[in-house]
Structures are given as structure tokens and as C-alpha cells.
XYZ file of C-alpha atoms in Angstrom:
323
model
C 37.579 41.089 -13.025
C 34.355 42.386 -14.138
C 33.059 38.696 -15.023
C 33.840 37.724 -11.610
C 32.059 40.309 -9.829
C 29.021 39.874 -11.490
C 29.201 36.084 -10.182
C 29.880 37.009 -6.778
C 27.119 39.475 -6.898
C 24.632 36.810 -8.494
C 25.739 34.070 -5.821
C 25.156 36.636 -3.299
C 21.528 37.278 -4.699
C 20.895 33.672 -4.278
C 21.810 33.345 -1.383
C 20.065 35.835 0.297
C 16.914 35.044 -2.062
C 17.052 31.489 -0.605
C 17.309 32.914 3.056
C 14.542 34.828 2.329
C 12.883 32.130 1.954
C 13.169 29.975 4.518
C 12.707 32.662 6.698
C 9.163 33.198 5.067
C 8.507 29.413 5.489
C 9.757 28.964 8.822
C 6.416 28.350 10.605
C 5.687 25.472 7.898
C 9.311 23.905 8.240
C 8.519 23.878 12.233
C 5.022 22.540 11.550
C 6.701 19.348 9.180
C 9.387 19.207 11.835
C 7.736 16.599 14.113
C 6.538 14.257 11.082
C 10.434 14.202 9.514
C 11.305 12.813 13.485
C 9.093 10.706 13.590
C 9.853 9.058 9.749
C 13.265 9.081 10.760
C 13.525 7.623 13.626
C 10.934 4.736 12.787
C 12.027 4.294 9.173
C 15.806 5.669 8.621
C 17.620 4.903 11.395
C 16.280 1.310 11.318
C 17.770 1.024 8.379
C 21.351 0.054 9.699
C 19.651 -3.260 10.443
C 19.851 -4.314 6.788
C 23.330 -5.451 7.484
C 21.764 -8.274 9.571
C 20.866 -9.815 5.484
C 24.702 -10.222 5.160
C 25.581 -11.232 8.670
C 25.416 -14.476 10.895
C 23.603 -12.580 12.959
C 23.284 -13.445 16.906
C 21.805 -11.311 19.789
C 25.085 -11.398 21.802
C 27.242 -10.012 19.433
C 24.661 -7.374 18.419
C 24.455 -6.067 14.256
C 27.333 -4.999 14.312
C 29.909 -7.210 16.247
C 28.158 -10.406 14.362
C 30.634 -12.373 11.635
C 29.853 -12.046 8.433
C 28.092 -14.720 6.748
C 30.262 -16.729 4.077
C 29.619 -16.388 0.988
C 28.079 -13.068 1.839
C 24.910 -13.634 0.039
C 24.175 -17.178 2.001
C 20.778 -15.997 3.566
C 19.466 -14.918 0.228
C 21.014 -18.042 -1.782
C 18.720 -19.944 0.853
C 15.806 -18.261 0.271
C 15.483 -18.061 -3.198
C 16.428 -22.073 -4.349
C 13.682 -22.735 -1.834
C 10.287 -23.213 -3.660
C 8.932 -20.877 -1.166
C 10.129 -18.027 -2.973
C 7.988 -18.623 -6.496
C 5.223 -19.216 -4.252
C 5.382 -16.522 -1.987
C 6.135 -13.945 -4.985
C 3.688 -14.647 -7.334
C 0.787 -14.707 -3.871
C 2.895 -11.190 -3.272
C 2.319 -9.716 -6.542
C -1.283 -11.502 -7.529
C -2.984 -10.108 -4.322
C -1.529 -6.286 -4.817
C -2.420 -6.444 -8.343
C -5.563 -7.467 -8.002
C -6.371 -5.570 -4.864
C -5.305 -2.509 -6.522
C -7.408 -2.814 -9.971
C -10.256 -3.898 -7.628
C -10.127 -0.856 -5.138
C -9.292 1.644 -7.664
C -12.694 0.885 -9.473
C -14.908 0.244 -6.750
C -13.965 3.110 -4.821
C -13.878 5.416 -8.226
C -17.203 4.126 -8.603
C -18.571 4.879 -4.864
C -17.360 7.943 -4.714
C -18.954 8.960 -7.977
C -22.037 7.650 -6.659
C -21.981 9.652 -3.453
C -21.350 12.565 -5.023
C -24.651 12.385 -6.826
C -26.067 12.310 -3.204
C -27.516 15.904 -2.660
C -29.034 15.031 0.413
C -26.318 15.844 3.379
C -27.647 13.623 5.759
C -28.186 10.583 3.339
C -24.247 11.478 2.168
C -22.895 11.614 5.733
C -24.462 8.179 6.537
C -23.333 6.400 3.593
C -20.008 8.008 3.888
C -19.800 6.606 7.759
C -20.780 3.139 6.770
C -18.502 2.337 3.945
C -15.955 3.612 6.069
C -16.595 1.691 8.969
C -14.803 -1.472 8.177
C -11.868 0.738 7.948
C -11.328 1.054 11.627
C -11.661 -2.555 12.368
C -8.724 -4.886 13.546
C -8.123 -7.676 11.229
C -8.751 -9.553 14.408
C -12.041 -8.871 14.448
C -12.525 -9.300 10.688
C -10.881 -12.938 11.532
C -14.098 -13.434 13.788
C -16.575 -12.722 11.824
C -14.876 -14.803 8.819
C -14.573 -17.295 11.173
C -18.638 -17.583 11.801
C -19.165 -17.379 8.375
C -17.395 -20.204 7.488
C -16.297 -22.348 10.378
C -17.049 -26.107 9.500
C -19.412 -26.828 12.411
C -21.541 -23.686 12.911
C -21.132 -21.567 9.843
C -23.753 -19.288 8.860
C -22.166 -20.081 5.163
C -21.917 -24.097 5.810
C -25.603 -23.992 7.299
C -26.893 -22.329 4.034
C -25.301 -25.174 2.131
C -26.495 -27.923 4.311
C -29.841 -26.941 4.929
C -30.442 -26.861 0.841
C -29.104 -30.183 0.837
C -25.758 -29.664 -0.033
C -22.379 -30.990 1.714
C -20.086 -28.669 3.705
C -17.108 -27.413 2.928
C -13.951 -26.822 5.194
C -13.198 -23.751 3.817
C -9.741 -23.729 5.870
C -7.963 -26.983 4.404
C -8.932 -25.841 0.826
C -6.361 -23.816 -0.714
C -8.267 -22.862 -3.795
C -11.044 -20.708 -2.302
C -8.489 -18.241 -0.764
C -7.863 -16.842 -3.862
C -11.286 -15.045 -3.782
C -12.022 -14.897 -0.093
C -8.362 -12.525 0.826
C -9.286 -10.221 -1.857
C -13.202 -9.747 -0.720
C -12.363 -9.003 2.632
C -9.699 -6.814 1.931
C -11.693 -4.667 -0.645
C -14.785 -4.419 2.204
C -11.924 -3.092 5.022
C -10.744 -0.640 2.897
C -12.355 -0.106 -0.325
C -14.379 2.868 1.747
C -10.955 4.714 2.967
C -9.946 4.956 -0.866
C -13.655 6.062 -1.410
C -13.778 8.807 0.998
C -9.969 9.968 -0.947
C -11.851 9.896 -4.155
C -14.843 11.974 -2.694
C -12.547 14.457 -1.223
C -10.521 15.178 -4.772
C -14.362 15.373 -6.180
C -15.311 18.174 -3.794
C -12.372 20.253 -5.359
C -13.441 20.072 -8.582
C -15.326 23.817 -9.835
C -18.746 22.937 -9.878
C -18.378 25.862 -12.637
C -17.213 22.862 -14.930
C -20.511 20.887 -14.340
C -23.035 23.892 -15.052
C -21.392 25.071 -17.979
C -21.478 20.972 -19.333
C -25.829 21.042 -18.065
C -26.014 24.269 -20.017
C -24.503 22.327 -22.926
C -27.635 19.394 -22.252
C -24.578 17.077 -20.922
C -25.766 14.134 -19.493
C -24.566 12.583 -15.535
C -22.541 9.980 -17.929
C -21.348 12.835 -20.228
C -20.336 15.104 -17.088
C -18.524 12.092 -15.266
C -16.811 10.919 -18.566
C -15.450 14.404 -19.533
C -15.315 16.047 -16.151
C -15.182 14.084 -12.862
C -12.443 11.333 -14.476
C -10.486 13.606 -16.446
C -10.335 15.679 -13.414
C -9.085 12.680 -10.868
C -6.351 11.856 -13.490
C -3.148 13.327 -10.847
C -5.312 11.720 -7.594
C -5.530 8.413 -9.569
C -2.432 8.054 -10.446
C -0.495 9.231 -7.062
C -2.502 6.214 -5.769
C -1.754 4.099 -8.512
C 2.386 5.044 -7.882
C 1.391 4.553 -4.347
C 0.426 0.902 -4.788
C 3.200 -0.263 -7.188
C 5.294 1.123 -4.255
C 3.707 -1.632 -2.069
C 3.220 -4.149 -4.726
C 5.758 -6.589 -2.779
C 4.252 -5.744 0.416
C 1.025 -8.014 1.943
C -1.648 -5.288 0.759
C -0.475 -2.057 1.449
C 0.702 -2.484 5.137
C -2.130 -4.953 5.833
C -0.198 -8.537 5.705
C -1.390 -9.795 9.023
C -4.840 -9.771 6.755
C -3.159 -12.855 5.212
C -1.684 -14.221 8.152
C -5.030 -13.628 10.608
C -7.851 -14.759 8.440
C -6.817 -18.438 7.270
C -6.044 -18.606 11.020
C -2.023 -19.444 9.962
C -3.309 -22.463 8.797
C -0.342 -24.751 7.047
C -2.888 -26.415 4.559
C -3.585 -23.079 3.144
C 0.283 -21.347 2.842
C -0.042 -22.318 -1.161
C -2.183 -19.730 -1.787
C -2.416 -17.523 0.914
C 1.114 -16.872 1.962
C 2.692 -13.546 0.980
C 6.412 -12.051 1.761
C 5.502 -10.290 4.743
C 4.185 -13.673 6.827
C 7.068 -15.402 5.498
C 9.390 -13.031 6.728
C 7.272 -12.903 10.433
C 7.004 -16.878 10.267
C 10.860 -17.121 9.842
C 11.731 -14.421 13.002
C 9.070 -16.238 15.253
C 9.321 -20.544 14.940
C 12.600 -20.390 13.667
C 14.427 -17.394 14.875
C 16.399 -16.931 11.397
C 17.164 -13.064 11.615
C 19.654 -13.337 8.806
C 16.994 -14.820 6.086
C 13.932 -12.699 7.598
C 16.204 -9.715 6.945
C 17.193 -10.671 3.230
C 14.294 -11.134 2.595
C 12.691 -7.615 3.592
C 15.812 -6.415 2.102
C 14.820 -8.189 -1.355
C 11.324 -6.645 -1.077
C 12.645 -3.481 -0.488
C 14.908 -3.303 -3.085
C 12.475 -4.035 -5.963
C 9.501 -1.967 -4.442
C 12.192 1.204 -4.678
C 12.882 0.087 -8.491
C 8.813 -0.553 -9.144
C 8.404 2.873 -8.591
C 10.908 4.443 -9.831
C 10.389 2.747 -13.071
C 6.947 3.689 -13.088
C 7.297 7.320 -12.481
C 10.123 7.336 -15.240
C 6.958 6.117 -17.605
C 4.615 8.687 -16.343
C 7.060 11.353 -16.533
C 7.906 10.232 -20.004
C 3.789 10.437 -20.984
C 2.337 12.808 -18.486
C 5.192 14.971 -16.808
C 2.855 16.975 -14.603
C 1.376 14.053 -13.011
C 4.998 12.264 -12.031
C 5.351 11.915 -8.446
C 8.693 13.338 -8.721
């Protein structure tokens, strides 16, 4: 009787420690209120729709009242004995890969750099330009591409011609793609990661840094054993952050890929990605049942990239898992 008073008693304790609680927090649970709305209404309750992967789907009928494909798995058995799926997957994966190695060091690098800036005006300026690009449409980035390399009246093809050389029609060769989607994409946003990078810098006790000059540390010395050291749990949030989108077109920015080669057909071998597959198949050909697999598919093995690479962190570094 004794043993289970002391549990009531301890449940009770909980209980009203946990009340406690959110009663103390109540202002910040308020305050988060409107983002959790917003995620769920633009990101959960969408998520019903993933039955349209399974489904014959038509507009009359609605997601729910459509027949059921058969087999069930038809719309991804179409999608991935087509030899658009190798090619769209390994664009997919090269692009985030390489976009994330690229960013991560440019922008490490940058922000280290301003952060030697003691001057506040010189700092501000830099900071503004380098993130400039950031705010701009890929529409507009599509224009200025475009008069850098358009055939006729290219600043690029002039360059070229008026040394004597032959120009090139940058938009029927596949090849050059592979360099020109990854340049533009690391001079939109390679200042947004930057300014991240700058900001985890500024919280850094500049205690660390006079104790390392009173040791005769040099800037390399102080940025080897302080600055990196110290951007470990921001680097690899962001790092978790892009394996997450590693099956997306660039971190939320696949009309990038589908803007700049102008949708061109000649170049879909090397710049077509999941995401402008899946928005090519809902608008010339109206299949909702493969466009969905196929997000579903991405989905699917985004959730397992991260989880399996916050199970490796956790394993090596449990204080800077993401959960």
C-alpha cells in the first residue's frame, strides 16, 4: 500500500511539475503557435495527397473517390524502367552534392574573411553585396544568363568571336551545364549561407581570440583552433540540412534548373533534376499519378538520408545530432 502511494504521489509531482511548466512557457508556445499553422496546413495536411501515387487518379472523382491503380505500384513501375529515372537521379544527387561542398567552403571562407573586416562600413557593404543575388528571381538570373551567352548577341560569344574564335550555342550543348547550374547557383546563394556563417562568428567570445594573440597565435592559428572548431554544431546542422534536400533541385531552388537552360529538350541529359520532371509530367502530360510517385519516392529517401546521417553523428558527436 505504501509502494503505491509513493507512485501516486510521484505521478502527481510530475504532473503538476509539467503544468508548471507550460504555464511558465505559455507566452513562447503562443509565440510558435502561428508558425506550427502555418507548417501544417501547407506541409501536413497536404500530405493526404500521397495517395494520388497509388491511385488512377482523375479530377472528377477527387483523391479519394479515384480507383485504385492495378498493380498498386503501376505509376512507380513506370517511372523507374524508364531511363529517365538514372538520369534524373544521378543530375538530382550530382548537383546537391556538389552545390553543398561548394557553398559550404565558399561561404566558410567569406565569412571568415569578413570577419577580419574591422571597418563597419566596409563590412556592411560587402555584407549587402554578396547578399544581393539572394533576393533575385531565378527569372531574372535567366536574363542575364541569357545575355551572356545567347548565340547572336552574347557578351560571352562576342569575346570569343572577336579573338577569332567560333561561337558556341551554349543551349544545344549538354556538356557545359554541368559547370554553368552550379556557378549560378553558388553566386544566388553562396552570400545567404555567408551571412549564417558570419552570424555564428559574432557569437563566438572574442575572450577566446585575445587569450590565443596573448599566446603570439597567428590569424591562421586563431581560425584553425578557434573560429572552425567553434562552427563545428552550425556546420553540421547545415550539412544535415542539405542531405535532407539532397533529392530535391538545390535546396528548394529547382526552377533554377528548369529557368536557366530555358526548358530546353537538347539539354534535359544533364540538366534535368526530380523536381522538373515531376512539374514537366503535371503540366504537358497531366500524369498526377506518376508526378505524385515520384515526389513520394523523393520524399521517402530524403526522410531516410537524414535520418541515417544523424544516426552517424549521434554515434561520433552526440551533442551535435540534430535530434
Amino acid at each position: 500500500m505504501k509502494v503505491i502511494t509513493n507512485t501516486n504521489t510521484s505521478r502527481q509531482y510530475k504532473s503538476n511539475r509539467t503544468m508548471r511548466s507550460v504555464r511558465r512557457q505559455l507566452p513562447f508556445y503562443f509565440m510558435m503557435a502561428p508558425g506550427l499553422i502555418f507548417i501544417t496546413i501547407l506541409f501536413y495536411i497536404p500530405m493526404g495527397g500521397v495517395l494520388i501515387a497509388f491511385k488512377d487518379y482523375n479530377a472528377r472523382d477527387g483523391i479519394f473517390g479515384s480507383p485504385w491503380m492495378d498493380p498498386l505500384f503501376k505509376n512507380f513501375e513506370f517511372f523507374f524502367k524508364s531511363d529517365v529515372a538514372r538520369t534524373v537521379t544521378f543530375n538530382t544527387l550530382f548537383y546537391n552534392l556538389l552545390e553543398a561542398v561548394a557553398v559550404t567552403i565558399c561561404a566558410l571562407t567569406i565569412a571568415i574573411l569578413l570577419n577580419e573586416v574591422k571597418n563597419k562600413f566596409l563590412s556592411a557593404t560587402y555584407k549587402g553585396s554578396i547578399l544581393l543575388p539572394t533576393f533575385l528571381s531565378w527569372i531574372v538570373i535567366q536574363y542575364i544568363l541569357f545575355s551572356l551567352l545567347s548565340v547572336d548577341r552574347g557578351i560571352v560569344n562576342s569575346a570569343i568571336t572577336g579573338n577569332g574564335g567560333e561561337a558556341i550555342n551554349w543551349y544545344s550543348e549538354p556538356s557545359y551545364w554541368r559547370i554553368i547550374l552550379p556557378i549560378a547557383y553558388l553566386w544566388k546563394n553562396v552570400g545567404y549561407f555567408s551571412v549564417l556563417y558570419v552570424a555564428a562568428i559574432a557569437g563566438i567570445n572574442p575572450d577566446y581570440y585575445e587569450a590565443a594573440e596573448l599566446d603570439g597565435a597567428s590569424k591562421w592559428q586563431k581560425i584553425r583552433h578557434i573560429t572552425l572548431p567553434l562552427l563545428k554544431p552550425t556546420i553540421i546542422v547545415l550539412s544535415l540540412l542539405w542531405v535532407g534536400k539532397l533529392f530535391n533541385g538545390g535546396l528548394g531552388d529547382w526552377n533554377g534548373f528548369y529557368t536557366l537552360p530555358n526548358d530546353a529538350g537538347a539539354l534535359y541529359q544533364t540538366t534535368d533534376v526530380i523536381d522538373t520532371l515531376v512539374f514537366r509530367s503535371l503540366k504537358k502530360i497531366n500524369d498526377y499519378g506518376m508526378a505524385s510517385a515520384i515526389g513520394l519516392y523523393q520524399a521517402v529517401v530524403g526522410l531516410f538520408l537524414v535520418l541515417i546521417s544523424n544516426y552517424i553523428i549521434k554515434k561520433k558527436d552526440p551533442d551535435n545530432a540534430l535530434f
